[in-house]
Coordinates of C-alpha atoms and ligand atoms in Angstrom, one line a residue:
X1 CA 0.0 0.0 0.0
X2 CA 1.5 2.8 -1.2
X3 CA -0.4 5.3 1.8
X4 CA -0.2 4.8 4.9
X5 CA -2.8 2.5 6.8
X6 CA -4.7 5.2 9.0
X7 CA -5.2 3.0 12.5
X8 CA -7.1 4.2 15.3
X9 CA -7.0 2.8 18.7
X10 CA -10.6 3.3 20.5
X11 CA -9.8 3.2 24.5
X12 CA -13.1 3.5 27.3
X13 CA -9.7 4.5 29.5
X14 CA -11.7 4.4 32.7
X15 CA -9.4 1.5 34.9
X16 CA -6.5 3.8 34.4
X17 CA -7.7 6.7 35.6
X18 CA -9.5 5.2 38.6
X19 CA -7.2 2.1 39.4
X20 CA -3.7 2.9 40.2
X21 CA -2.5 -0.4 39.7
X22 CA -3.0 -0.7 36.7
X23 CA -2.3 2.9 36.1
X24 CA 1.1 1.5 37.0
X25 CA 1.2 -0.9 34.8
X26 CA -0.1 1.3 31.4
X27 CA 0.6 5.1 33.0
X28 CA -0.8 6.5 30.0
X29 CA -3.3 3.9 29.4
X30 CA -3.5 0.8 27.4
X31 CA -4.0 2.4 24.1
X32 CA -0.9 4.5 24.6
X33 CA 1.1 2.0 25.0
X34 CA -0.1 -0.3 22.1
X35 CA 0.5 3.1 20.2
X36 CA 4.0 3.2 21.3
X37 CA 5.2 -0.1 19.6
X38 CA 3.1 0.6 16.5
X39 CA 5.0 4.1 16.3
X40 CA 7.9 2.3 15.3
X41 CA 6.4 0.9 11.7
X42 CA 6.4 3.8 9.4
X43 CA 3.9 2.7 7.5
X44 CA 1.3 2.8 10.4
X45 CA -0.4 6.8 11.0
X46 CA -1.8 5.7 14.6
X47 CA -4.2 7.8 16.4
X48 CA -6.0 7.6 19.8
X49 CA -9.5 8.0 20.7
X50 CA -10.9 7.6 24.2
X51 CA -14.7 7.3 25.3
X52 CA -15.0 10.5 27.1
X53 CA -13.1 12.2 24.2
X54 CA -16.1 14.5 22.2
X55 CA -18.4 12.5 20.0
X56 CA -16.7 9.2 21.9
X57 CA -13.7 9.6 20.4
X58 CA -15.2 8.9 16.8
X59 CA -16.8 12.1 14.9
X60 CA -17.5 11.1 11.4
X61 CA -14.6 12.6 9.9
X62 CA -12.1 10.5 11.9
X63 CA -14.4 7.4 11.7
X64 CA -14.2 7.9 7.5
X65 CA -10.6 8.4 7.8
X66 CA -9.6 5.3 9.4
X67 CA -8.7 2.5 8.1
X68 CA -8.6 -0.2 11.2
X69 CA -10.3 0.4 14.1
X70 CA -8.5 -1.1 17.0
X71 CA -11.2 -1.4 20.3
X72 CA -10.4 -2.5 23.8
X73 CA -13.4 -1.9 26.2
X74 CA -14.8 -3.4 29.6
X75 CA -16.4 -2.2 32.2
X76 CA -18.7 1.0 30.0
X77 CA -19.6 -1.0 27.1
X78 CA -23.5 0.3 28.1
X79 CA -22.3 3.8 27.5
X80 CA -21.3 3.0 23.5
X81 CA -23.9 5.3 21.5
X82 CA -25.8 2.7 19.9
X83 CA -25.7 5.4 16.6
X84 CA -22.2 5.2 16.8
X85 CA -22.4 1.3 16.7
X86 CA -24.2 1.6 13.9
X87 CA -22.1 3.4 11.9
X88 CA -19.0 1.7 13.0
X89 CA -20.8 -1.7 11.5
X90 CA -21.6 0.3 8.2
X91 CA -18.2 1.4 7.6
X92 CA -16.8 -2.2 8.1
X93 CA -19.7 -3.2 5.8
X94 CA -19.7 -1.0 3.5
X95 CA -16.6 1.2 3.8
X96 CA -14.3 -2.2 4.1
X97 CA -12.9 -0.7 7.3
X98 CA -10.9 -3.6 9.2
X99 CA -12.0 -4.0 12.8
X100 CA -9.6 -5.5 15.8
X101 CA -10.9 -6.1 18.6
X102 CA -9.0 -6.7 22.0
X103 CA -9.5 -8.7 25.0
X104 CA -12.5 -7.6 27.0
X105 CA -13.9 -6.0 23.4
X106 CA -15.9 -9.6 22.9
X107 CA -18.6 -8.0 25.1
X108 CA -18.3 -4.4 23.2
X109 CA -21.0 -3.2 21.3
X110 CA -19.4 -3.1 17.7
X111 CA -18.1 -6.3 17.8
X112 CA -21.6 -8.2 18.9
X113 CA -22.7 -6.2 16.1
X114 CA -20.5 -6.7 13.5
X115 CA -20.3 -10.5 14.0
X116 CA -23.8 -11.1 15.1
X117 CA -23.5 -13.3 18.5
X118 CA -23.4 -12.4 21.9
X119 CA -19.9 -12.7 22.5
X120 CA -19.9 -14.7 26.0
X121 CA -17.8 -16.8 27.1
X122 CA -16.3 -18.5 30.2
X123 CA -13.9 -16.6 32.3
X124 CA -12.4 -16.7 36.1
X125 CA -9.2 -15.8 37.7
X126 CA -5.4 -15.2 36.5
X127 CA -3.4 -18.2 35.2
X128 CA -1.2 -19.2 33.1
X129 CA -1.2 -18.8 29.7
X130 CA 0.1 -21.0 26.2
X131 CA -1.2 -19.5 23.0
X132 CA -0.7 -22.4 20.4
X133 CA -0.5 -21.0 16.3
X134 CA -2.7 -23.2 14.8
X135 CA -2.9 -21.5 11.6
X136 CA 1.3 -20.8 10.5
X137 CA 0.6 -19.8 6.9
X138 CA -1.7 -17.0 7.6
X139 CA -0.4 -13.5 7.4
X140 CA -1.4 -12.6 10.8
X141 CA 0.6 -15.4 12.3
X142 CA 3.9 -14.7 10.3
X143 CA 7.1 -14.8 12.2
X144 CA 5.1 -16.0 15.4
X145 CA 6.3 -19.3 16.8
X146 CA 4.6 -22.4 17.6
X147 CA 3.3 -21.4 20.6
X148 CA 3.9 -18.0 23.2
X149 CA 4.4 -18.3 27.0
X150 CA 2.1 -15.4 27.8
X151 CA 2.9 -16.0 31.3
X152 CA -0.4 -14.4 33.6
X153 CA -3.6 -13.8 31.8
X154 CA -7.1 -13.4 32.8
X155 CA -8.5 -16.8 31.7
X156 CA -10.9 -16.9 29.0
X157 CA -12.4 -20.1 28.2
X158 CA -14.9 -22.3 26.1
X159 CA -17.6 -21.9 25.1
X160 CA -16.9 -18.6 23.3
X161 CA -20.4 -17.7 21.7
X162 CA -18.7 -16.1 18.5
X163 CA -20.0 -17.3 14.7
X164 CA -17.6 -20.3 13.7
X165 CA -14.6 -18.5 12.9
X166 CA -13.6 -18.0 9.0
X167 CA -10.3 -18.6 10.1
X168 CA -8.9 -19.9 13.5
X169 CA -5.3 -18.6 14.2
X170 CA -4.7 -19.0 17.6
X171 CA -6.1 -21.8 20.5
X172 CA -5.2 -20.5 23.8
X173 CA -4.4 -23.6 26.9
X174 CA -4.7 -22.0 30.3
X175 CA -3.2 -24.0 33.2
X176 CA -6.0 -25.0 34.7
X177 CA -6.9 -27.2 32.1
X178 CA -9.6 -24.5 30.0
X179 CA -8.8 -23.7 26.4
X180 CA -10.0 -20.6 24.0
X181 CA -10.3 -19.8 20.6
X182 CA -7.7 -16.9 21.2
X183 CA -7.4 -16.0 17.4
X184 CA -10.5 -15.5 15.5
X185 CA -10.9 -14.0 11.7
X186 CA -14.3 -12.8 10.1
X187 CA -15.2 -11.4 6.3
X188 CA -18.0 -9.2 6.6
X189 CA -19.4 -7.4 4.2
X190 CA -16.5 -5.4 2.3
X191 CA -14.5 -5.6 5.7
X192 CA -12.2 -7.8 8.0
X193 CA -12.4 -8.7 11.6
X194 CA -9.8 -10.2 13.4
X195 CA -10.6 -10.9 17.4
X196 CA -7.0 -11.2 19.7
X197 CA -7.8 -12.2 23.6
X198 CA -4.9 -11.2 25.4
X199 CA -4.7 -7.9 27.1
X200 CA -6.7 -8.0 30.7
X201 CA -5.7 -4.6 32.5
X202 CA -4.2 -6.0 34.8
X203 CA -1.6 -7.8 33.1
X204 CA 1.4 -7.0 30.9
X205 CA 0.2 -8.9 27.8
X206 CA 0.9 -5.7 25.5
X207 CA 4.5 -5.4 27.0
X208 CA 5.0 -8.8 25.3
X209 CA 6.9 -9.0 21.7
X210 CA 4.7 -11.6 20.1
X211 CA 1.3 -9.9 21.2
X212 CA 2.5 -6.7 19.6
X213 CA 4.0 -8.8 16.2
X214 CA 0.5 -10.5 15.8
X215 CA -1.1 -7.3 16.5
X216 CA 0.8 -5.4 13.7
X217 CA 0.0 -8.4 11.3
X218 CA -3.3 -8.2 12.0
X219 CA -3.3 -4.5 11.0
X220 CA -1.9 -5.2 8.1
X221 CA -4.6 -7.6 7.4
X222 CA -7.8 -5.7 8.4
X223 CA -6.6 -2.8 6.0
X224 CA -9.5 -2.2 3.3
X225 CA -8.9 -3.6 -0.3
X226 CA -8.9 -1.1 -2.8
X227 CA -12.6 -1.0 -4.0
X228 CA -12.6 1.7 -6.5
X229 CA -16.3 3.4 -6.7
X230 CA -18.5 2.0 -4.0
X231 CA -20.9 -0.6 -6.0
X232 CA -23.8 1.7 -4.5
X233 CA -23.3 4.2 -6.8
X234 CA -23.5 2.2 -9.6
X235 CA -26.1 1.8 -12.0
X236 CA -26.5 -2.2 -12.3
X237 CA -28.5 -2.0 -15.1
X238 CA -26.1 0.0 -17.6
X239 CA -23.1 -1.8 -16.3
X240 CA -24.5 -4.9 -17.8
X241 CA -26.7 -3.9 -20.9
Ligands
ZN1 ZN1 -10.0 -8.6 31.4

């Protein structure tokens, strides 16, 4: 891609500001520090946008001028304008915006929308954490090894109520014998979804070199195709006769 892919990373920031330890562990918050190792790929324009930020975060004219939309939420999913949902779904519809959900972000608004389940799953306590690649020829999990050592994560487990996955990329073990479908990819519409789990607050899971490798990867492979003129616009009719 000749232009820059235009990423923005959509933050509620509230444990931060409200929690100081996590606030030790991501001082300026989780999306400035996943903006930190992205920084360092010049073709990446990266931008942050917070839920208490004017329009949450998203006015229209940043929402049409980016290209992946990066979300990690928890506890104010409720307070997500159901508007803005709407046209965050259109724009990965329509638009072909990618959309990468973090961690917590299965219970967000936009992604139950965009893939159309409720995004529950099984969770309890911090343990241990293997993330097997199940997938090695896929884009996203280029240069990742056969499995990463996450050391502490929240525990997420099966069943995951997500749409059977268009491709499955990761399969997390968790030491106390749960596993997870860690790694998830969805087409929909003119757009790309890819789901990551790590990333719990309270953990160091963006610190870590092959979270923020697959991460980058799956930037890259959320970025829209180049469409030409939206099909909308045409007129079927003379395009055929
Ligand atoms: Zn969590």
């Amino acid at each position: 891609m000749a232009n820059k892919i235009r990423v923005t990373i959509w933050h509620e920031y509230r444990h931060e500001k409200s929690e100081e330890a996590i606030r030790a562990i991501y001082p300026n918050g989780i999306h400035a520090a996943i903006k930190e190792f992205l920084d360092k790929h010049d073709d990446l324009e990266v931008r942050l946008a917070a839920l208490d930020d004017p329009d949450q975060g998203l006015p229209d004219d940043v929402l049409n001028n980016t290209d992946v939309l990066m979300w990690w939420g928890h506890m104010a999913h409720h307070e997500v304008n159901d508007a803005l949902v709407e046209k965050i779904k259109n724009r990965v519809y329509d638009g072909g915006m990618g959309f990468l959900p973090m961690h917590s972000a299965h219970m967000s608004k936009p992604f139950r929308a965009i893939v159309g389940t409720s995004g529950k799953l099984l969770w309890s306590d911090d343990q241990h954490e293997l993330i097997w690649n199940v997938l090695p020829a896929h884009p996203i999990t280029a240069g990742i090894p056969e499995y990463i050592d996450l050391g502490t994560e929240e525990m997420y487990g099966e069943p995951f109520m997500i749409p059977q996955p268009d491709e499955l990329l990761f399969i997390s073990w968790f030491e106390h014998g749960y596993v997870f479908r860690s790694g998830c990819t969805y087409y929909r519409g003119r757009g790309k979804v890819f789901y990551f789990q790590p990333g719990h607050e309270a953990c160091r899971s963006y610190y870590n070199e092959y979270v923020q490798k697959i991460l980058y990867n799956g930037i890259k492979w959320c970025a829209p195709n180049d469409f030409g003129a939206p099909m909308h616009n045409c007129d079927y009719r003379k395009a055929i006769l």
